[in-house]
XYZ file of C-alpha atoms in Angstrom:
599
model
C 221.082 -96.402 92.115
C 223.786 -95.457 94.335
C 225.365 -92.147 95.023
C 228.689 -93.221 93.229
C 227.463 -94.722 90.462
C 225.337 -91.380 89.770
C 228.353 -89.847 90.250
C 230.397 -92.238 87.505
C 227.366 -92.146 84.883
C 227.165 -87.969 85.551
C 231.030 -87.782 84.873
C 230.366 -85.098 87.504
C 231.954 -81.914 87.594
C 231.716 -79.365 90.430
C 232.088 -76.204 88.401
C 228.612 -75.451 89.371
C 227.531 -75.694 92.679
C 223.724 -76.996 92.198
C 225.167 -79.587 89.931
C 226.777 -80.402 93.512
C 223.777 -80.106 94.553
C 220.826 -82.203 93.068
C 221.803 -85.646 94.195
C 222.033 -84.391 98.107
C 217.461 -84.194 96.931
C 216.621 -87.985 96.477
C 219.394 -89.516 98.110
C 220.124 -88.247 101.797
C 217.442 -90.306 103.203
C 219.089 -93.367 101.012
C 221.618 -93.694 104.387
C 219.789 -94.392 107.053
C 217.600 -96.546 105.516
C 220.109 -98.679 104.234
C 220.413 -99.358 107.923
C 217.070 -100.303 109.045
C 218.198 -104.078 109.069
C 217.986 -104.508 112.921
C 221.279 -106.296 114.163
C 220.931 -108.282 117.427
C 224.789 -108.776 117.725
C 225.637 -108.049 121.552
C 228.320 -104.706 121.952
C 230.582 -105.551 124.263
C 232.766 -102.954 126.102
C 236.092 -102.145 123.798
C 239.176 -101.984 125.390
C 241.248 -98.776 125.377
C 243.508 -99.263 123.095
C 246.772 -98.653 125.149
C 247.131 -95.615 121.157
C 245.449 -94.647 119.163
C 245.279 -94.451 115.623
C 244.600 -91.634 113.836
C 240.848 -91.770 112.378
C 239.755 -93.872 115.602
C 240.909 -90.011 117.680
C 239.023 -87.768 114.386
C 236.028 -89.571 115.026
C 235.531 -89.213 118.989
C 236.613 -85.492 117.793
C 233.508 -85.844 115.515
C 231.561 -86.439 118.382
C 233.321 -83.977 120.810
C 234.365 -80.659 119.258
C 232.824 -79.236 116.429
C 235.047 -80.961 114.354
C 238.238 -82.246 114.011
C 241.440 -80.574 112.617
C 245.260 -82.438 111.796
C 246.124 -80.444 115.449
C 243.322 -81.410 117.818
C 244.171 -85.023 116.235
C 247.813 -85.118 116.899
C 246.799 -83.869 120.776
C 244.441 -86.810 121.006
C 246.835 -89.485 120.033
C 249.757 -87.734 122.179
C 246.901 -87.678 124.988
C 247.130 -91.501 124.531
C 243.754 -92.647 125.743
C 240.128 -90.626 125.563
C 239.789 -90.449 129.506
C 243.293 -87.899 129.128
C 241.521 -85.752 126.548
C 237.944 -85.851 128.289
C 240.328 -84.657 132.082
C 242.139 -82.402 130.099
C 239.054 -80.577 128.010
C 237.224 -80.263 131.592
C 240.206 -78.482 133.069
C 240.600 -76.078 130.879
C 238.482 -73.153 131.592
C 235.870 -71.876 129.958
C 235.294 -69.480 127.257
C 232.336 -67.417 128.597
C 230.647 -65.333 126.055
C 229.090 -61.871 127.341
C 232.145 -60.426 128.080
C 233.480 -60.957 125.050
C 230.308 -60.008 123.025
C 230.097 -56.168 125.102
C 233.631 -55.474 123.804
C 233.320 -56.533 120.254
C 230.194 -54.648 120.842
C 232.334 -51.903 122.897
C 234.651 -51.554 119.847
C 232.064 -51.070 116.608
C 231.630 -47.435 118.803
C 227.947 -48.249 119.886
C 225.926 -44.635 120.283
C 223.466 -44.060 122.612
C 219.524 -42.180 122.086
C 221.716 -38.791 122.041
C 224.405 -39.316 119.327
C 226.650 -39.544 122.060
C 229.302 -42.474 122.282
C 229.010 -45.131 124.893
C 231.827 -46.308 126.822
C 230.415 -49.264 129.145
C 227.519 -51.916 128.926
C 226.295 -50.242 131.697
C 224.951 -47.582 130.376
C 221.662 -49.335 128.502
C 220.317 -52.293 129.532
C 220.573 -54.361 126.437
C 220.442 -53.868 122.714
C 219.208 -55.469 119.657
C 223.136 -53.930 117.646
C 224.735 -56.443 119.910
C 223.550 -59.217 117.735
C 226.469 -58.711 114.953
C 228.139 -58.822 117.948
C 227.558 -62.537 119.756
C 226.732 -63.993 116.779
C 230.656 -63.525 115.423
C 231.711 -63.707 119.543
C 230.056 -67.672 118.894
C 231.085 -68.378 115.577
C 234.566 -67.226 116.192
C 234.631 -68.917 119.980
C 232.791 -72.998 118.517
C 236.302 -72.684 115.265
C 239.466 -71.659 117.424
C 238.620 -71.865 121.208
C 239.969 -74.612 122.765
C 237.798 -75.504 124.828
C 235.675 -77.291 122.477
C 234.133 -80.304 124.531
C 232.497 -77.947 126.583
C 231.894 -75.763 123.561
C 230.128 -78.768 122.308
C 228.481 -79.967 125.116
C 226.708 -76.459 125.723
C 225.301 -76.078 122.355
C 223.882 -79.288 122.849
C 222.725 -78.492 125.913
C 221.482 -75.306 123.995
C 218.956 -77.687 121.934
C 217.145 -79.067 125.385
C 216.678 -76.020 127.160
C 216.009 -74.216 124.573
C 215.044 -70.149 124.484
C 215.298 -68.059 121.648
C 215.322 -64.296 120.282
C 213.355 -64.756 116.991
C 210.287 -63.095 119.390
C 209.836 -59.700 119.743
C 209.957 -60.343 122.977
C 213.832 -61.230 122.869
C 214.952 -58.934 120.300
C 216.974 -56.172 121.475
C 218.370 -59.202 124.680
C 221.527 -59.854 123.176
C 223.548 -58.997 126.185
C 221.130 -61.693 128.029
C 221.401 -64.110 125.466
C 224.667 -64.234 125.549
C 224.260 -64.168 129.553
C 221.905 -67.714 128.972
C 225.034 -68.939 126.860
C 227.155 -68.692 129.694
C 224.942 -70.262 131.830
C 224.538 -73.637 130.170
C 228.751 -73.678 129.434
C 229.048 -72.680 133.695
C 227.184 -76.089 133.949
C 227.754 -78.216 131.062
C 230.696 -80.721 133.522
C 228.555 -79.309 136.594
C 225.090 -80.293 137.929
C 221.929 -80.829 136.349
C 220.428 -79.607 139.566
C 222.611 -76.504 139.823
C 221.596 -76.168 135.920
C 218.029 -76.246 136.268
C 217.677 -73.880 138.911
C 220.382 -71.434 137.325
C 217.659 -71.350 133.709
C 214.335 -71.535 135.714
C 216.029 -68.127 137.276
C 217.410 -66.014 134.018
C 215.332 -63.396 133.471
C 215.153 -63.905 130.254
C 214.005 -67.476 130.217
C 211.637 -65.757 131.917
C 210.642 -64.092 129.565
C 210.400 -66.245 127.163
C 208.478 -69.026 128.171
C 206.228 -66.451 130.942
C 208.075 -66.993 134.713
C 208.947 -63.298 134.084
C 206.495 -61.371 136.898
C 203.885 -64.006 136.922
C 201.625 -63.740 139.460
C 198.758 -65.661 141.988
C 195.426 -65.455 141.365
C 193.265 -62.525 141.343
C 189.319 -63.689 140.171
C 189.049 -60.187 140.472
C 190.614 -58.814 138.551
C 190.381 -61.933 136.311
C 194.400 -62.746 136.437
C 195.661 -66.151 136.406
C 199.459 -68.009 136.952
C 200.427 -68.138 133.632
C 201.237 -72.484 132.956
C 203.668 -72.059 130.160
C 207.334 -72.283 132.126
C 206.020 -75.151 134.449
C 204.549 -76.857 131.291
C 207.893 -77.077 129.542
C 210.048 -77.308 132.223
C 208.286 -80.301 132.785
C 207.397 -81.666 129.133
C 211.621 -80.369 127.478
C 213.550 -79.903 130.358
C 213.039 -82.646 132.366
C 210.803 -85.871 132.505
C 209.256 -85.583 129.966
C 205.051 -86.756 129.091
C 205.324 -90.134 129.837
C 206.746 -92.336 132.147
C 210.270 -94.214 131.024
C 212.212 -97.556 131.398
C 215.934 -96.952 132.852
C 216.938 -97.104 129.257
C 214.441 -94.664 127.747
C 211.919 -96.824 126.136
C 207.953 -96.328 127.545
C 206.783 -98.134 130.188
C 202.859 -98.957 129.799
C 199.729 -100.236 131.549
C 197.569 -102.455 129.722
C 199.645 -101.591 126.487
C 199.207 -97.606 126.794
C 202.517 -95.430 127.921
C 201.448 -93.675 131.096
C 201.750 -90.038 131.704
C 203.984 -88.563 134.194
C 202.139 -85.331 134.486
C 198.250 -83.763 134.096
C 196.610 -81.021 133.539
C 196.562 -80.608 137.044
C 199.657 -80.949 137.710
C 200.795 -77.893 134.944
C 198.359 -75.962 137.766
C 199.954 -76.953 140.320
C 203.545 -75.941 139.018
C 202.146 -73.322 137.860
C 201.388 -72.069 141.103
C 204.792 -72.805 142.463
C 206.806 -69.525 139.658
C 204.932 -67.252 140.435
C 206.453 -63.976 142.436
C 209.407 -63.886 140.475
C 210.573 -60.686 138.994
C 214.028 -59.008 137.163
C 216.846 -57.903 140.195
C 216.830 -54.327 139.541
C 213.337 -52.814 139.540
C 210.709 -53.667 141.298
C 207.466 -55.084 140.130
C 205.408 -52.033 138.264
C 208.919 -49.812 136.293
C 208.569 -50.402 132.602
C 209.299 -53.977 131.333
C 213.021 -53.222 129.557
C 214.536 -51.753 131.715
C 214.735 -54.802 133.554
C 218.261 -56.240 133.825
C 218.822 -59.348 131.679
C 221.566 -60.501 133.329
C 220.849 -60.841 136.686
C 218.739 -64.052 137.919
C 215.060 -63.046 139.068
C 214.653 -62.374 142.886
C 211.526 -62.931 144.494
C 208.935 -60.979 145.000
C 206.684 -62.545 148.039
C 202.757 -60.411 147.030
C 202.282 -62.104 143.784
C 203.810 -65.543 145.119
C 201.048 -68.414 146.003
C 201.672 -69.411 149.048
C 198.899 -72.275 149.271
C 199.432 -75.906 149.717
C 200.738 -77.064 146.257
C 200.284 -80.934 145.149
C 203.663 -81.777 142.953
C 205.098 -85.089 141.079
C 204.619 -88.446 142.444
C 202.182 -86.887 145.298
C 204.383 -84.677 146.833
C 202.864 -82.001 149.059
C 204.185 -78.179 149.527
C 203.138 -77.242 152.442
C 201.518 -73.924 152.510
C 202.604 -70.522 153.868
C 206.466 -71.094 152.103
C 208.450 -68.492 150.921
C 208.806 -68.267 147.320
C 212.441 -69.279 147.430
C 211.321 -71.877 149.360
C 209.078 -73.656 147.128
C 211.416 -73.068 144.482
C 213.895 -75.352 145.442
C 211.849 -78.047 146.731
C 209.637 -78.092 143.801
C 213.140 -78.329 141.721
C 214.024 -81.258 143.690
C 211.117 -82.769 143.038
C 211.509 -82.697 139.143
C 215.322 -83.447 139.816
C 214.408 -86.352 141.416
C 212.151 -87.843 139.407
C 212.890 -91.533 137.689
C 212.778 -90.161 134.095
C 215.306 -87.558 134.746
C 217.971 -89.823 134.156
C 216.838 -91.216 130.504
C 215.142 -88.570 129.363
C 218.609 -85.967 129.711
C 220.629 -89.191 129.180
C 218.924 -90.031 125.327
C 218.924 -86.579 124.171
C 222.487 -85.882 124.574
C 223.341 -88.862 123.269
C 221.530 -87.931 120.097
C 222.677 -84.387 119.815
C 226.085 -86.454 120.522
C 226.675 -89.885 119.005
C 223.541 -91.370 117.548
C 219.910 -90.304 116.912
C 218.933 -93.886 117.836
C 220.335 -95.120 120.957
C 220.152 -98.851 122.171
C 217.909 -99.070 125.432
C 220.851 -100.725 127.029
C 223.346 -97.595 125.612
C 220.631 -95.271 127.324
C 220.218 -97.555 130.846
C 224.308 -97.347 130.899
C 224.859 -93.717 130.834
C 221.584 -93.295 133.212
C 222.738 -95.091 135.427
C 225.566 -93.082 135.730
C 223.261 -90.059 135.672
C 221.741 -91.330 138.914
C 224.696 -92.449 140.163
C 228.368 -91.031 139.089
C 230.149 -93.274 141.466
C 230.472 -91.294 144.244
C 226.477 -91.205 144.968
C 225.816 -87.847 143.273
C 223.727 -87.973 141.183
C 223.143 -85.083 137.988
C 226.699 -85.320 137.610
C 227.339 -83.619 133.833
C 230.644 -83.923 133.656
C 230.657 -87.732 134.246
C 227.605 -87.730 131.804
C 229.210 -86.699 128.861
C 231.780 -89.218 129.769
C 230.044 -92.347 129.857
C 228.059 -91.553 126.847
C 231.606 -90.620 124.848
C 233.535 -93.203 126.842
C 230.503 -95.686 125.879
C 231.419 -99.237 123.915
C 228.634 -98.141 121.901
C 229.995 -94.658 120.664
C 233.633 -95.584 120.435
C 232.929 -99.093 118.127
C 234.677 -98.616 114.874
C 233.087 -100.079 112.491
C 229.552 -98.361 112.239
C 228.916 -98.661 108.619
C 227.251 -101.743 109.280
C 225.626 -101.492 112.722
C 222.117 -101.153 111.686
C 220.280 -97.630 112.330
C 223.615 -96.068 113.667
C 224.383 -92.223 113.482
C 222.962 -89.333 112.733
C 222.682 -86.852 110.458
C 225.621 -84.485 110.522
C 222.911 -80.821 111.048
C 223.831 -77.133 109.214
C 225.695 -75.426 111.713
C 228.026 -78.978 112.664
C 228.398 -79.234 108.944
C 229.423 -75.919 108.729
C 231.639 -75.538 111.815
C 233.623 -79.327 111.114
C 234.852 -78.017 107.496
C 235.958 -74.140 108.882
C 237.993 -75.293 111.294
C 239.488 -78.178 108.763
C 240.731 -75.477 106.594
C 241.331 -72.895 109.223
C 238.577 -70.333 107.926
C 239.753 -66.943 108.648
C 237.442 -63.822 109.032
C 237.470 -60.586 107.904
C 238.983 -57.592 109.907
C 236.051 -54.165 110.332
C 237.415 -51.612 112.192
C 235.177 -48.789 113.529
C 230.825 -49.215 113.145
C 228.856 -51.622 111.291
C 226.735 -49.026 110.869
C 226.656 -45.159 109.362
C 229.312 -43.282 112.060
C 233.237 -43.408 111.519
C 235.400 -45.144 113.518
C 236.279 -44.318 117.207
C 239.237 -46.012 117.424
C 238.662 -48.954 119.992
C 240.868 -51.490 117.525
C 240.226 -54.143 114.787
C 237.452 -57.307 115.581
C 236.989 -60.217 113.322
C 233.883 -60.406 111.338
C 232.999 -63.691 109.435
C 230.650 -63.242 106.630
C 229.736 -66.733 104.935
C 227.224 -67.401 102.372
C 223.511 -64.606 102.365
C 224.458 -63.693 105.956
C 226.814 -60.471 104.741
C 227.962 -60.180 108.315
C 224.289 -60.446 110.505
C 225.007 -64.266 111.138
C 221.597 -64.762 112.417
C 220.191 -64.126 108.710
C 221.609 -68.314 108.952
C 218.289 -69.346 110.009
C 216.840 -68.524 107.794
C 219.377 -69.658 104.990
C 220.754 -73.557 106.893
C 217.895 -73.517 109.769
C 219.667 -72.791 111.784
C 221.593 -70.005 113.800
C 222.827 -70.743 117.633
C 219.699 -69.274 120.510
C 217.641 -68.812 117.448
C 215.068 -71.750 117.020
C 211.323 -70.895 115.858
C 209.971 -72.419 118.818
C 210.739 -73.674 122.581
C 210.838 -77.533 120.725
C 214.048 -76.332 118.855
C 215.243 -76.050 115.126
C 213.614 -80.913 115.015
C 212.351 -82.175 117.724
C 214.749 -85.486 119.424
C 211.661 -87.590 118.460
C 210.683 -87.143 115.129
C 210.641 -89.519 112.315
C 210.810 -89.274 108.709
C 207.499 -90.203 106.821
C 209.755 -92.090 104.276
C 212.449 -94.143 106.145
C 211.513 -97.484 106.566
C 208.107 -99.318 108.034
C 209.857 -101.968 109.241
C 211.849 -100.112 111.535
C 210.531 -97.002 112.801
C 214.027 -94.945 113.074
C 214.118 -90.784 114.679
C 216.032 -89.175 112.543
C 215.895 -85.465 114.294
C 218.098 -83.799 112.315
C 216.227 -84.252 108.975
C 213.420 -82.574 110.683
C 215.193 -79.559 108.751
C 216.363 -81.395 106.223
C 213.980 -80.043 103.941
C 215.244 -79.352 99.484
C 215.531 -74.988 100.063
C 217.670 -75.674 103.605
C 219.554 -79.229 101.791
C 220.731 -76.431 99.126
C 221.418 -73.571 100.706
C 223.871 -75.448 103.258
C 225.651 -76.929 100.023
C 225.794 -73.796 98.174
C 227.528 -71.584 101.175
C 229.999 -74.017 101.810
C 230.626 -74.142 98.223
C 230.678 -70.642 98.048
C 233.510 -70.828 100.916
C 235.292 -73.148 98.571
C 235.446 -71.304 95.484
C 234.480 -68.164 95.535
C 236.201 -66.867 99.230
C 239.835 -65.302 98.468
C 242.501 -63.829 101.319
C 241.322 -60.330 101.773
C 244.061 -58.024 103.074
C 243.041 -54.731 105.109
C 239.906 -53.920 107.382
C 236.625 -52.953 106.417
C 237.250 -54.898 102.690
C 234.703 -56.446 101.734
C 234.428 -60.026 100.790
C 233.424 -63.446 102.339
C 235.917 -65.485 104.608
C 238.418 -67.816 103.362
C 239.323 -71.253 103.552
C 243.747 -71.881 104.166
C 243.434 -74.717 101.481
C 248.187 -74.196 101.613
C 248.195 -77.349 102.666
C 245.641 -79.588 100.407
C 247.173 -77.587 98.163
C 250.507 -79.197 98.449
C 249.377 -82.412 98.940
C 247.284 -81.976 95.963
C 250.311 -83.275 93.796
C 249.596 -86.474 95.030
C 246.361 -87.930 94.528
C 246.554 -90.866 97.878
C 248.521 -88.264 100.058
C 245.162 -85.605 99.701
C 242.363 -88.525 99.701
C 244.477 -89.622 103.048
C 243.808 -86.538 104.741
C 240.588 -85.847 103.661
C 239.607 -88.404 105.182
C 241.193 -88.537 108.192
C 239.861 -84.790 108.354
C 236.711 -85.108 107.020
C 235.824 -88.876 107.034
C 237.412 -89.949 110.400
C 239.604 -92.263 108.219
C 236.281 -94.349 106.750
C 236.068 -93.294 103.239
C 234.957 -96.350 101.099
C 237.462 -97.685 98.370
C 234.131 -97.044 96.009
C 234.713 -93.637 96.290
C 237.752 -93.045 96.808
C 238.087 -95.273 93.538
C 235.480 -92.181 91.993
C 237.267 -89.385 93.802
C 240.706 -90.911 92.322
C 239.231 -90.667 88.893
C 238.017 -86.762 88.712
C 240.628 -85.677 90.360
C 243.103 -87.332 87.195
C 240.528 -87.065 84.352
C 240.092 -83.288 84.996
C 243.460 -81.123 84.636
C 243.316 -78.249 86.484
C 245.784 -76.996 89.522
C 246.498 -78.708 92.409
C 244.002 -76.202 94.382
C 241.025 -76.725 91.939
C 241.529 -80.644 92.262
C 241.715 -79.640 96.152
C 239.034 -78.075 95.770
C 236.756 -80.969 93.798
C 238.030 -83.363 95.792
C 236.166 -81.537 98.787
C 233.003 -80.718 98.100
C 232.765 -84.084 96.631
C 233.485 -85.552 99.676
C 230.808 -83.013 101.788
C 227.785 -83.911 99.666
C 228.792 -87.656 99.771
C 226.357 -90.102 101.912
C 229.183 -90.874 103.787
C 229.789 -87.487 104.748
C 226.236 -86.338 105.583
C 225.242 -89.366 107.602
C 227.897 -89.009 111.117
C 228.911 -92.508 112.302
């Protein structure tokens, strides 16, 4: 039975969020499964139209931002071309997180250990208390910031170059984590080689994967170099575990994949990554006193200066200092032929589709290898190539085999919250027990069960920014759901967190925002952050106008005739207010397979 038929037979009403979510659990995999038939038609390059229509603009913005809105759709159609919009976005200044997080934290009247008011973040090393600040600033930025493309690419990079403050080691490093995210923002349109270096030297990464105070072997003291960062920089951040063709497919020898490195390689790289410490304290100071923001500095006493063998037989001569060895090693990684297809495919998966054709990956990887001006690793060119490629821009992907991706929970929330202009609550003064110190108001986003602590979204829906359960992200790029067609095995990364618990919780959180959240006025008033339905309530006077609007901002103009018929019948049969009609239509669309699979 199809989802729409089930809706018909049940005469589905949506006063209860559990009724809404019940259809998801059994049917969420149907869209990808139904696309498993092979399609051998070649994708031809698509010429840029002289004027973009709203549906094409919305679909592009779904891939390139945290969700289209009427305003951004209009901006893109006025720009006249995707290329012009990309240029405008790349020219915008970045909205960095660290200073905004610190300023927000100061407004909450923080106290030092003596109970005195803190006036400057420099008075402390870092703090767990900025948790609320960091997550609220991130949400405020992705919902309201103009530099949408940069923010969207940084979020994609954060799922490749993973750090997480879930482990106890980083729980008190909220400023450091914000600083790390700024590193991703800084390099979103920069060069991959520069990104790799700044990620490597960031103290948050040093803490997370063990490069900080990693030291050369001392057998008498039973000390050996930590291999963690050496392994992950190769496995996850650059080349992967097997040699790849330019299209991201495996190179084979005698029918078997060819490893890119072995355990001895890891040991050699681990020796390279020795002798690095916090920038502001000596090697033996208490680790919590070190700066989580300043790039790590070398301490030659603890660096292994012996000869080392890197990738492809490259030899690092003995007696080099830590900085020179790091430069040479990162160059060695950067120039490996796997990097282009490995990074390009993952960025395509995060922005466009879970199963890009090898020809698509190859086109983007070639741009990574050479942006047309002899530069390797130009991420601005790579992002443009991903979003402008004919496979990404082809409009009739409903009939294209295996195209698309499951919308991950955070992107589902950001889309609906942007489309209907989520209004935050307003806070003033301390989050805790002491009173206001007169440092102005700040926005508080209250979603689902988080109640001001948005880090709790991780346990509620499976995602909270920079809080993945491990270095392998919330889900792995090669994850394959066990019940998808055996004839053609498809990757579907986001399905790894599409558990019954997370799926129901995400739908319930959205429904709470749609049905229960009401406008609040004043400071420190408890309540959910609320959506502005004034425009759609007015449109609900005419069902066709309402569905046309929702089709554009939520489904990129691709609503099926069957879904439109069912929605129209439901809205006609239920004698409710215009506001409730608008809410019902939105809620039904957001749990439909047509919405859940981004195409």
